[in-house]
Coordinates of C-alpha atoms and ligand atoms in Angstrom, one line a residue:
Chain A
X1 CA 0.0 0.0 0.0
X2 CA 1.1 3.3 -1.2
X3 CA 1.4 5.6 2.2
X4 CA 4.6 7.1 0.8
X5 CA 4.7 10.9 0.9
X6 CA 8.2 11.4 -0.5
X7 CA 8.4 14.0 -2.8
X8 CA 5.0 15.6 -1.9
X9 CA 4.1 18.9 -0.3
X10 CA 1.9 19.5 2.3
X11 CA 0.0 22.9 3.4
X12 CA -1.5 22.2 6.6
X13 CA -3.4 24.9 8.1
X14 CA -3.9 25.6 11.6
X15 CA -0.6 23.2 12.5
X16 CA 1.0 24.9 15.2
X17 CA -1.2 22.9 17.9
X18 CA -3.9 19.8 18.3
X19 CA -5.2 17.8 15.5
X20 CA -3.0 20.1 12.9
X21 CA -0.2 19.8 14.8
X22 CA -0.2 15.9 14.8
X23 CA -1.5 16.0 10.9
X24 CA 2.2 18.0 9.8
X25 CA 4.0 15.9 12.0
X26 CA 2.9 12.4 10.4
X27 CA 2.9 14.0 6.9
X28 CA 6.0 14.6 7.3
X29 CA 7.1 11.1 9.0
X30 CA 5.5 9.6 5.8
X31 CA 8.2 12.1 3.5
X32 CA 6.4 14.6 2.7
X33 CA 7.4 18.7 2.7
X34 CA 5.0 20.1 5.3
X35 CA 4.2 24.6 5.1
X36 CA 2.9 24.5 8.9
X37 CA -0.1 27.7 9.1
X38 CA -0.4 29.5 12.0
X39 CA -2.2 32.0 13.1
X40 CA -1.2 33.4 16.6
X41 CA 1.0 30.3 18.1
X42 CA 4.4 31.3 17.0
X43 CA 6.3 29.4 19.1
X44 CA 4.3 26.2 19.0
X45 CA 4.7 26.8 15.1
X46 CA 7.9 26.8 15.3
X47 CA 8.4 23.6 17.4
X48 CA 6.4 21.6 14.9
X49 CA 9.0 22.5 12.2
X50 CA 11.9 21.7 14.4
X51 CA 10.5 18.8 15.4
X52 CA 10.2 17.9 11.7
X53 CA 13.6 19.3 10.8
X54 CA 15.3 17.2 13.5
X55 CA 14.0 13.9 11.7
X56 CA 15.6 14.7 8.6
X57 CA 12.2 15.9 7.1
X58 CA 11.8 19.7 5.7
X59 CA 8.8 22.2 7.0
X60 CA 8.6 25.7 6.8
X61 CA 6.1 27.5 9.6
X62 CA 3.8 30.9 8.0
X63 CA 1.7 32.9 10.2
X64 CA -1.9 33.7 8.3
X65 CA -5.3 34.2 9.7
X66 CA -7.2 31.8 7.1
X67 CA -10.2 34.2 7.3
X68 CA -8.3 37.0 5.8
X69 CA -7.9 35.9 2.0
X70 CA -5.4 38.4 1.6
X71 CA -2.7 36.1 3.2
X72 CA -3.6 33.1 0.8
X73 CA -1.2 33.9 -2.1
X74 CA 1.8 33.9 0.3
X75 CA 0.9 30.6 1.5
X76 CA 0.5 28.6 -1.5
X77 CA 4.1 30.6 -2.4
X78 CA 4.8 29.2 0.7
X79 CA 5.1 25.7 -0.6
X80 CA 5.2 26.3 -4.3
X81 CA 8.6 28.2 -4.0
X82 CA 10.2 26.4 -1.0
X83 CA 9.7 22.9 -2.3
X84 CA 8.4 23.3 -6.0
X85 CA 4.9 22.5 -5.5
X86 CA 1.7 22.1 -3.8
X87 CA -0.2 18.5 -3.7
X88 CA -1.8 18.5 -0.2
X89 CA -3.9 20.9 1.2
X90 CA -5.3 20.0 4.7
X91 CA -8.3 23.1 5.3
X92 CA -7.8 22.3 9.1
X93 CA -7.8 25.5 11.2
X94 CA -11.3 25.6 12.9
X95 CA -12.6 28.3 15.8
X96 CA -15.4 28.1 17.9
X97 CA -17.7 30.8 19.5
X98 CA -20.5 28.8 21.5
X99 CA -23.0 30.1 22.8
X100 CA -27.0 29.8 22.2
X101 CA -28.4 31.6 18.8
X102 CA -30.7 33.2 20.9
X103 CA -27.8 34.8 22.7
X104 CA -25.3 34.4 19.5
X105 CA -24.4 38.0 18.1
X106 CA -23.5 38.7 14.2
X107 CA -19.3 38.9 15.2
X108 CA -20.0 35.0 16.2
X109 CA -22.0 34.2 13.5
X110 CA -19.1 35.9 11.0
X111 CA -16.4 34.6 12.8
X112 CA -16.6 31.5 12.6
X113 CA -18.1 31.2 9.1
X114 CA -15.3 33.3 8.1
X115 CA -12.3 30.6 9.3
X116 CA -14.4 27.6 9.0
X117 CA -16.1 27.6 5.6
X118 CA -15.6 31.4 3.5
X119 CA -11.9 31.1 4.3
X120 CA -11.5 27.8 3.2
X121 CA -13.2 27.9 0.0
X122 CA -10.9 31.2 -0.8
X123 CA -8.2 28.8 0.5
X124 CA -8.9 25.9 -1.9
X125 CA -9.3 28.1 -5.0
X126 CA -5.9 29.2 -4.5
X127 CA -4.7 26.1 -4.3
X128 CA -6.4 24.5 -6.8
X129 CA -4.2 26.6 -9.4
X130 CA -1.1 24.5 -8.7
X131 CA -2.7 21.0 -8.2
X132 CA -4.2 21.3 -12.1
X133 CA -0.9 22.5 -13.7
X134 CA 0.4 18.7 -11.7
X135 CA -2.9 17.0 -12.7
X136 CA -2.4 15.6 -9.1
X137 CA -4.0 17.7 -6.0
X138 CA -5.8 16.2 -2.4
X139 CA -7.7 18.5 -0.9
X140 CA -9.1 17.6 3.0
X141 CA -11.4 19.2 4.7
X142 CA -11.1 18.8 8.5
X143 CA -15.5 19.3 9.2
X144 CA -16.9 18.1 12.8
X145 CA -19.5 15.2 13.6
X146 CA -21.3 18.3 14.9
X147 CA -21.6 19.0 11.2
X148 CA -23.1 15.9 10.8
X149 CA -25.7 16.0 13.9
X150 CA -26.0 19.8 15.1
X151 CA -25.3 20.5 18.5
X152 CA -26.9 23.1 21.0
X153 CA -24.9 25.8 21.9
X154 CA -23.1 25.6 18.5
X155 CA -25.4 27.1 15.8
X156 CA -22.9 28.9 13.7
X157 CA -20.1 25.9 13.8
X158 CA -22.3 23.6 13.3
X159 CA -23.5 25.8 10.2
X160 CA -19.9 26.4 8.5
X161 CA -19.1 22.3 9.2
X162 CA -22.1 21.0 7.4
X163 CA -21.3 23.5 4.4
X164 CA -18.0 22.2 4.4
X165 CA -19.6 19.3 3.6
X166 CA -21.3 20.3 0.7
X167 CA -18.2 22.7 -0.6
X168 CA -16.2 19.6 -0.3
X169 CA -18.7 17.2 -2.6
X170 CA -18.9 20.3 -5.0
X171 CA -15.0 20.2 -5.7
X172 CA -15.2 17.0 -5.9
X173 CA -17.2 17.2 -8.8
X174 CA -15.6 20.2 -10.4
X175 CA -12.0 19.2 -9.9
X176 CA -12.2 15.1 -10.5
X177 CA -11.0 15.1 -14.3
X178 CA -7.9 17.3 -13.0
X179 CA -7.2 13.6 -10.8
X180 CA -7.7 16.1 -7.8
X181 CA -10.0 14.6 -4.8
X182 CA -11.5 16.2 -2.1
X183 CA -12.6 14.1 0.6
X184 CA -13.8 15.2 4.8
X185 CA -13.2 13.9 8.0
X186 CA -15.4 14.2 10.7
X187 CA -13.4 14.3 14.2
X188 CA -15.7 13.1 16.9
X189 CA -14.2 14.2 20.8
X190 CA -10.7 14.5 20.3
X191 CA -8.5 15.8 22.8
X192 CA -7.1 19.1 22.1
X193 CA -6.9 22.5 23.7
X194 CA -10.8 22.9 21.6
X195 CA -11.9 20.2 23.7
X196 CA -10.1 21.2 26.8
X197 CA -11.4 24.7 27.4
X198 CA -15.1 24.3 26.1
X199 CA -16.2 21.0 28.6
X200 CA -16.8 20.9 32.2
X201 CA -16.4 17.4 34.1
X202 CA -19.7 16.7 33.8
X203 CA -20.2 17.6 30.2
X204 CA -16.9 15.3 29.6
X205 CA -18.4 12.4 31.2
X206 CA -21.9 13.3 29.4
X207 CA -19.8 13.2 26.0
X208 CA -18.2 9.5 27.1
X209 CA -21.1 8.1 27.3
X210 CA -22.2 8.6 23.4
X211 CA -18.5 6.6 22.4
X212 CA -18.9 3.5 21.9
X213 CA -15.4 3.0 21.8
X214 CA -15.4 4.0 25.5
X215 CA -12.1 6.9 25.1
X216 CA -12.3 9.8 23.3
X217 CA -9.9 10.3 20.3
X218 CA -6.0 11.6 19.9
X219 CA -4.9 14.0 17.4
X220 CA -3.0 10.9 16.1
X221 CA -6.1 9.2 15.4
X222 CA -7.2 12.1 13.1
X223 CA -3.8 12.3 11.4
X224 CA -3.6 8.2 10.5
X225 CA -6.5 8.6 8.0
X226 CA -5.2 12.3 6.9
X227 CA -2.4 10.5 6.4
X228 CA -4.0 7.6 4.0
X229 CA -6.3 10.2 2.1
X230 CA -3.4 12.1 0.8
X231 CA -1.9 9.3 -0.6
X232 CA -2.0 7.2 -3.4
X233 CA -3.9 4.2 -1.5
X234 CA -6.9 6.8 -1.7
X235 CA -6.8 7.0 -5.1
X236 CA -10.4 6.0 -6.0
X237 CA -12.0 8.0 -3.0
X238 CA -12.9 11.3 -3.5
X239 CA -16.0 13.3 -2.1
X240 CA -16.5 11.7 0.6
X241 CA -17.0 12.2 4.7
X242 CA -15.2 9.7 6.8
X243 CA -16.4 10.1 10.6
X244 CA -13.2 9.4 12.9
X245 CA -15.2 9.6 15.9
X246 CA -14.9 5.8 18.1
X247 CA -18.4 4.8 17.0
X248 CA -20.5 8.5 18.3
X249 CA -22.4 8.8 15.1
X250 CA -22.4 5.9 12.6
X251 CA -24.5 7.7 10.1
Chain B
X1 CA 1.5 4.5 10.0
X2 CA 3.7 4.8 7.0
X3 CA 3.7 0.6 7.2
X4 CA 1.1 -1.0 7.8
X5 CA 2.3 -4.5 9.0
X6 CA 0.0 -7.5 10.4
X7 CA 2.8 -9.8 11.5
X8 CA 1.6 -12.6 13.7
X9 CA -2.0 -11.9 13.5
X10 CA -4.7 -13.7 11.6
X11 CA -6.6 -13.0 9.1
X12 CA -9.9 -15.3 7.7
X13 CA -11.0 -13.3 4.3
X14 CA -14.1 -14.6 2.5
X15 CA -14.4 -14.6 -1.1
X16 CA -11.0 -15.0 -1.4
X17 CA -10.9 -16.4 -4.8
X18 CA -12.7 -13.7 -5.5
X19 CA -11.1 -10.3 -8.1
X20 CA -11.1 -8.4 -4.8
X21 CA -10.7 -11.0 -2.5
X22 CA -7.8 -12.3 -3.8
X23 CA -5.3 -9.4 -3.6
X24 CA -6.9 -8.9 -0.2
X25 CA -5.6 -12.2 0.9
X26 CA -2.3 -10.9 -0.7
X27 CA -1.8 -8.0 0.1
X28 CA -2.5 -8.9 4.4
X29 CA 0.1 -12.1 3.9
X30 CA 2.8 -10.0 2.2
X31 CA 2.4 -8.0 5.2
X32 CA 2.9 -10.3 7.5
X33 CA -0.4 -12.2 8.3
X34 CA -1.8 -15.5 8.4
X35 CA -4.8 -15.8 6.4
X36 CA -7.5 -18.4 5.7
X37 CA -8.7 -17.6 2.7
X38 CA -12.1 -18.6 2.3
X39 CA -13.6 -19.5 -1.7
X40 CA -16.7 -21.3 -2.7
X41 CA -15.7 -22.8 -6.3
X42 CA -12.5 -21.2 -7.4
X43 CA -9.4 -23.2 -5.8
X44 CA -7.2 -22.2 -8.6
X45 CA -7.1 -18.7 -7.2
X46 CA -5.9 -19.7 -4.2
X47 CA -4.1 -22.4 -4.6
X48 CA -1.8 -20.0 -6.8
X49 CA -2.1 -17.8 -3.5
X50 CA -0.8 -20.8 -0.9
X51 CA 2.0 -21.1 -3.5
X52 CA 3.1 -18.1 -3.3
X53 CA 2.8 -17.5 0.4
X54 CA 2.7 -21.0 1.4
X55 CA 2.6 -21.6 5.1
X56 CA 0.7 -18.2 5.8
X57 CA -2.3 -19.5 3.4
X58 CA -4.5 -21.5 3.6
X59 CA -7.3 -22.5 1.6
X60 CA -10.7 -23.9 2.9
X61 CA -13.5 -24.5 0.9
X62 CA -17.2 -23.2 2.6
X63 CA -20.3 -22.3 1.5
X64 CA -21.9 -19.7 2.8
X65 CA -25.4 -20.8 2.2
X66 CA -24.3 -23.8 5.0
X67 CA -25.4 -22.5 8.4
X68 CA -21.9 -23.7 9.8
X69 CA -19.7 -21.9 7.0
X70 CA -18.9 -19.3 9.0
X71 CA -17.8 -21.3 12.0
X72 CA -16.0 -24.3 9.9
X73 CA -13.5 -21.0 8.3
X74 CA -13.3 -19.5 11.8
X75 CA -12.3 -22.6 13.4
X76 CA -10.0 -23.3 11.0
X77 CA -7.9 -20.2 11.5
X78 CA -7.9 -20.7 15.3
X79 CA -7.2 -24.5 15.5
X80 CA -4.0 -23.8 13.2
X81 CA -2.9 -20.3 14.5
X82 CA -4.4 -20.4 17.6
X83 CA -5.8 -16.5 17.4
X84 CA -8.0 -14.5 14.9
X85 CA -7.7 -10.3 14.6
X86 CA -9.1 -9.7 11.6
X87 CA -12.0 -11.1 9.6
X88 CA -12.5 -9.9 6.1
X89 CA -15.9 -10.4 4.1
X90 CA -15.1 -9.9 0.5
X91 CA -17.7 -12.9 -0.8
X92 CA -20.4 -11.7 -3.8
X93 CA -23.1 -13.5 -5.3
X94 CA -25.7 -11.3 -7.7
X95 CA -28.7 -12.8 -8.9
X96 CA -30.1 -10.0 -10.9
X97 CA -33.7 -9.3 -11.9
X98 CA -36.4 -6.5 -11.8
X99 CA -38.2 -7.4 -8.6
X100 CA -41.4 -8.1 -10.3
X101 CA -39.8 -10.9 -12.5
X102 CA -37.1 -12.0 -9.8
X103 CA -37.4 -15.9 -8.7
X104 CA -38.0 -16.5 -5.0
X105 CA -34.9 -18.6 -5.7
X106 CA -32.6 -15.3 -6.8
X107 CA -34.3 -13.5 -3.9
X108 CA -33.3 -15.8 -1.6
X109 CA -29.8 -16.9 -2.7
X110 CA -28.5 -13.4 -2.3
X111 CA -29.8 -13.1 0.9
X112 CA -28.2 -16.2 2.1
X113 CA -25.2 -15.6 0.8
X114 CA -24.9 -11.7 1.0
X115 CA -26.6 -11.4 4.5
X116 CA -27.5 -14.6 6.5
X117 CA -23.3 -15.7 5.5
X118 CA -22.3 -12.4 6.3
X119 CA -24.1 -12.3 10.1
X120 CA -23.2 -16.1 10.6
X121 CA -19.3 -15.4 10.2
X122 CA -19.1 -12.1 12.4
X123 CA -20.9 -14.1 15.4
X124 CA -18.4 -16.9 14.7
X125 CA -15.6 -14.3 15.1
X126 CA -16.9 -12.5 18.1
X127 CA -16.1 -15.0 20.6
X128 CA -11.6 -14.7 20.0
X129 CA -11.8 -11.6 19.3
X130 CA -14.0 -10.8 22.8
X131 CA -11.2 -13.2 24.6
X132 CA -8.2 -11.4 23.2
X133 CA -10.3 -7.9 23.5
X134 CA -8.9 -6.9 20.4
X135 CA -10.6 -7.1 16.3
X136 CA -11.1 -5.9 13.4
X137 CA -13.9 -6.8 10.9
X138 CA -14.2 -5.4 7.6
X139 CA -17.5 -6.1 5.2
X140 CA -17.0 -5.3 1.9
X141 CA -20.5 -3.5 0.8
X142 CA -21.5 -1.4 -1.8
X143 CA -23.1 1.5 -3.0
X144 CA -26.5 -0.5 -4.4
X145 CA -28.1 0.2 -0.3
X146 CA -27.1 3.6 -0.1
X147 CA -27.8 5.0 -4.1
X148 CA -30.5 2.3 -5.5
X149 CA -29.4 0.1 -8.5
X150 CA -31.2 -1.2 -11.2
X151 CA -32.3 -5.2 -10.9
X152 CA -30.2 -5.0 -8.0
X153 CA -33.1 -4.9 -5.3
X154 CA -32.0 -8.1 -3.7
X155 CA -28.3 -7.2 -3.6
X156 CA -29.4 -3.7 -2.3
X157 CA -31.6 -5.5 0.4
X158 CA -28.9 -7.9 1.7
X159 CA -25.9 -5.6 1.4
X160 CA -28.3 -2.8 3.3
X161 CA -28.9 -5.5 5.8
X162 CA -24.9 -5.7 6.4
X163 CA -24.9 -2.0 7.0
X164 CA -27.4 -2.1 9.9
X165 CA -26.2 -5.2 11.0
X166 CA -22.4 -4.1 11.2
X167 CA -23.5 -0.5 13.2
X168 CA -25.6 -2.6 15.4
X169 CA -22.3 -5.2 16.3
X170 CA -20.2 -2.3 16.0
X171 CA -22.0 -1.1 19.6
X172 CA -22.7 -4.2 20.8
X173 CA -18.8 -5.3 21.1
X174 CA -16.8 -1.4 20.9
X175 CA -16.2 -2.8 24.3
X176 CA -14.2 -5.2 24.1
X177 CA -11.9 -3.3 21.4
X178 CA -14.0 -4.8 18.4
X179 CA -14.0 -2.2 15.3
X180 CA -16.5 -2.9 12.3
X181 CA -16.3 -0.6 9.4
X182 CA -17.3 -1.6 5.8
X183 CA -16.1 -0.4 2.8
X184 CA -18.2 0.2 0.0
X185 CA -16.9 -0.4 -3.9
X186 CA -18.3 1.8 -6.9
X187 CA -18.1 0.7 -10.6
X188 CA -14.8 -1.4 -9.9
X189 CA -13.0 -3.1 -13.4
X190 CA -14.6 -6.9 -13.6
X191 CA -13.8 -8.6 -16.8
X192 CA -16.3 -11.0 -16.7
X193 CA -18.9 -7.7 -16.8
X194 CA -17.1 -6.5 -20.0
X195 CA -17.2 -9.5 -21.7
X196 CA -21.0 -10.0 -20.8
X197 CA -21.7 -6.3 -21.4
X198 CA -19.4 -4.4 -23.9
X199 CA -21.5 -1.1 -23.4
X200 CA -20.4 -1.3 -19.3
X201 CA -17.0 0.2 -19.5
X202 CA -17.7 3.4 -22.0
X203 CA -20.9 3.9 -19.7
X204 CA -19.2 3.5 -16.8
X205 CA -16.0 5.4 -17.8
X206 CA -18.7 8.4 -18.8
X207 CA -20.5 8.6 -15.8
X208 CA -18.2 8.7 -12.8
X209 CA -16.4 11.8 -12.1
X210 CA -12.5 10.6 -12.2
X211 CA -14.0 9.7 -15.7
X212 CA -12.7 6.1 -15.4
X213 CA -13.8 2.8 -13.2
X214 CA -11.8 1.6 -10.3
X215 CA -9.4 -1.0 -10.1
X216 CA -10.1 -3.9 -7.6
X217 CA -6.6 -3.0 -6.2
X218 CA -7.4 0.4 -5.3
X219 CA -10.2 -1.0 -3.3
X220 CA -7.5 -3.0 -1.3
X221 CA -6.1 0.0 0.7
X222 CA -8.9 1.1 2.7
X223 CA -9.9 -2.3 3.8
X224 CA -6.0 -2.8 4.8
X225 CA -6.9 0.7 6.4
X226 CA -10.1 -0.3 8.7
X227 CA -8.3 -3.9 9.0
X228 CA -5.0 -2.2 10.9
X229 CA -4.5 -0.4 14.6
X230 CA -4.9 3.2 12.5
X231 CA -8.6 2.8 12.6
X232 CA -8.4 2.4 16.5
X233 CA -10.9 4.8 16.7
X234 CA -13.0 4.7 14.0
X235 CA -15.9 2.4 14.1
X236 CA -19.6 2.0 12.6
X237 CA -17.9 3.6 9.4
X238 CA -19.1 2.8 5.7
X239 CA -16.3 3.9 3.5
X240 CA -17.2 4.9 -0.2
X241 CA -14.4 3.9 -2.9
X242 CA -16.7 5.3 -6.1
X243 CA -14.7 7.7 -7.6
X244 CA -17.2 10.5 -6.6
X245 CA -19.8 8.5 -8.7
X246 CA -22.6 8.6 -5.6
X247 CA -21.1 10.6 -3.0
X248 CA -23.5 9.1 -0.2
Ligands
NAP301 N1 -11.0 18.7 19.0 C1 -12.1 18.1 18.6 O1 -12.7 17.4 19.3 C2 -12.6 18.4 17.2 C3 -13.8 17.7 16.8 C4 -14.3 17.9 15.6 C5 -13.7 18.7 14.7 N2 -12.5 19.4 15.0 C6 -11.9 20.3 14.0 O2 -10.6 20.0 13.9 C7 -9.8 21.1 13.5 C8 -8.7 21.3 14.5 O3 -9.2 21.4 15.9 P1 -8.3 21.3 17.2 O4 -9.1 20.7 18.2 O5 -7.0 20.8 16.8 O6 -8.2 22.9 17.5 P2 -7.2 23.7 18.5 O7 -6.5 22.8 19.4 O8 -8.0 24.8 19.0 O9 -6.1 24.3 17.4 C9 -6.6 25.1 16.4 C10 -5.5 25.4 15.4 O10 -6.1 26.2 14.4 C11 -5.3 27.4 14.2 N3 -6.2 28.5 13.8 C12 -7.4 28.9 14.3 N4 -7.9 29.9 13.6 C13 -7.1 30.2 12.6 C14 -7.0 31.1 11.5 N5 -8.0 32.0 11.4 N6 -6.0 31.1 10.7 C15 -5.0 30.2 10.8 N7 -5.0 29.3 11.8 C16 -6.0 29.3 12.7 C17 -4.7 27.6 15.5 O11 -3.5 28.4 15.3 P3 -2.9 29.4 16.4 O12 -2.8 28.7 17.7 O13 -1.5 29.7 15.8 O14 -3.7 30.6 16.5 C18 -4.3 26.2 16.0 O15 -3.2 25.7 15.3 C19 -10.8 22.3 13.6 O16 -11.3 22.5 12.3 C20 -11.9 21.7 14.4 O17 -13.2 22.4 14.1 C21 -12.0 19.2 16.3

């Protein structure tokens, strides 16, 4: 099976920390150039590339807020000019701003749909540029199983997921004769600093009891089948939503 | 992740004669399994396959319209290699008619095969996997239950019926480290179907958005996926391999 990376480059967004984090790192175990997005994390950015570095690998950190499309040129240049190409984009950097819609105010509403949907699909057109000149292009969409079954408290994430969704299907379509896929995962609880701020104990344990599996999820989990979309073994799969969530949903 | 290795576990694939089947077999011994390869009528397929990886496969013959198939291939694998982490459905029988012409015969062949086989072998699995609390079962599906398909209503039915089932299993056993995913084929290169059908491949190669059918062998890697410890955490999953065709 063909999980080889090596002479592929990755643009992961969101990678300084959690699930992006552990996405560049095994990218770039399995050979493959990794641009590591940030937004605010410098530091944390800049261990991921070290960390990379140190195993012989290459990565390159580059602060951008996704939601501000003016930055998107200079990350695609990013990997294009460093390493000579773009196959891999991973659309990973997600915010939350919970609170009820009754209580949710426009700024929440924009801000999220900004980073986690508008910004991505300003995002992938960018990057869709390079993967047609190579006739070879993986586009993944990090969405949520909240995407997949709503969740109170979480209107406008919830919103911006579930049009990832669609977005994702739709280049799909567009882009399939170009030998470009575009496939979505669907975390379920995964343990990040996301998870770790927005649960109390109680909610945790609440949130236990819907996983079959009986543990909630690593980063690593998510980044094993990043991992196997982006390569060649995923060759036939494109436009589709793969929940990594220990069982919570089965839809 | 980068290798996905099997070595000393065990493997019973059904269908393993089968265009699928077959380089499932393959592909889990040259990684290191031991695999019973189960086949109904084809022993030339693999008894090409125990050539090649000799001690690590073994052919038994079953059918799976016997009540005890199931148990016989599981029991084989554990009386010679004493474990079993992975079980593999990859068996396929069509019968194909428009319901109101199909035989109660092709009605309930399929469902024998397809469904009653299928639910027969995963209990016969459950009970090493439960005692080692570790597994991994893999169906092989399709996209006929979740997108229709012409004179396929018995197929659809059956292969439907492994979906439920599988999500249904998948919570019953999650705790005792049990993962059931299935992975669903599109419009996958058979050359019996060309032969019979010469308009299959243009129309096929038309419709489906890579503009081209899939190869059995690209069907391979996501079962090796969902078969391996980097699906530890996914379970109750139907994976689409389609080429965008459906998109379900
Ligand atoms: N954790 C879960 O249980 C879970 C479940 C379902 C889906 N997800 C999804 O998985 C993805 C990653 O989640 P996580 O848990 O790893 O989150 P996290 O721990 O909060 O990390 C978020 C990452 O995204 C970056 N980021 C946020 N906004 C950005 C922006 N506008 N531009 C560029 N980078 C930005 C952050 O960069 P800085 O730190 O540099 O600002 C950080 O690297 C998200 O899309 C999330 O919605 C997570």
């Amino acid at each position: 099976m063909q999980l080889d990376l090596t002479e592929r480059v990755a643009l992961v967004t969101g990678a300084s920390r959690g699930i992006g984090r552990a996405i560049a790192l095994a990218l770039a175990a399995s050979g493959a150039a990794v641009v590591v997005n940030y937004r605010g994390s410098e530091s944390a950015a800049n261990d991921v590339v070290e960390q990379i570095t140190q195993q012989g690998g290459r990565a390159l950190a580059v602060q951008a807020d996704i939601a501000d499309e003016s930055s998107h040129d200079a990350l695609i240049k990013a990997a294009t000019g460093n390493f000579g190409r773009l196959d891999i984009l991973v659309n990973n950097a997600g915010i939350t701003r919970d609170t009820l819609l009754l209580r949710m105010k426009a700024d929440d509403i924009d801000a999220v749909l900004n980073t986690n949907l508008r910004g991505i699909m300003l995002l992938t057109k960018a990057a869709l540029r390079p993967m047609t000149k190579q006739r070879w292009g993986r586009i993944i969409n990090m969405s949520s199983i909240i995407g997949l079954t709503g969740n109170a408290g979480q209107a406008n994430y919830a919103a911006a997921k579930a049009g990832l969704l669609g977005f994702t299907k739709s280049v799909a379509l567009e882009m399939a004769s170009r030998n470009i896929t575009a496939n979505a995962i669907c975390p379920g609880f995964i343990e990040t600093d996301m998870t770790a701020h927005a649960f109390t104990d109680e909610l945790r344990a609440a949130a236990l009891q819907r996983v079959p599996l009986g543990r909630f999820g690593s980063p690593d989990d998510i980044a094993a089948t990043t991992v196997f979309l982006a390569s060649e073994a995923a060759s036939y799969i494109t436009g589709q939503t793969l929940a990594v969530d220990g069982g919570w949903t089965m839809y | 992740m980068s290798a996905l290795t099997f070595h000393n576990q065990v493997a019973v694939v059904t269908g393993g004669s089968g265009s699928i089947g077959h380089l499932i077999v393959a592909a889990l011994a040259e990684r290191g399994a031991n695999v019973v390869a189960g086949y109904h009528q084809h022993d030339v397929v693999v008894n090409a396959l125990q050539k090649t990886f000799s001690e690590q496969v073994l052919p038994v013959q079953a059918d799976l319209r016997e009540p005890d198939a199931g148990q016989l291939l599981v029991d084989t694998a554990l009386s010679r290699w004493n474990r079993l982490d992975i079980l593999i459905t990859a068996h396929s029988m069509i019968a194909n008619a428009p319901v109101a012409e199909m035989s109660l015969e092709q009605w309930h062949a399929v469902l024998q095969v397809m469904l009653r086989g299928t639910m027969g072998i995963c209990r016969a699995a459950l009970r090493p996997m439960q005692r080692a609390r570790y597994g991994r079962i893999v169906t092989l599906t399709g996209y006929q239950p979740l997108a229709g398909a012409l004179d396929q209503a018995n197929y659809a039915a059956a292969l439907g019926g492994v979906l439920g089932f599988g999500k249904a299993l998948a919570r019953e056993v999650a705790a005792w480290g049990i993962n059931i995913n299935s992975v669903a084929p599109g419009l996958i290169e058979r050359a019996q179907i060309a032969a019979f059908d010469p308009s299959y491949v243009p129309w096929a190669t038309n419709i489906v958005p890579l503009k081209r059918l899939g190869k059995p062998n690209e069907v391979v890697p996501t079962v090796l996926l969902l078969a391996s410890e980097a699906a530890s955490y996914m379970t109750g999953q139907t994976i689409m391999v389609e080429g965008g065709w459906r998109m379900v």
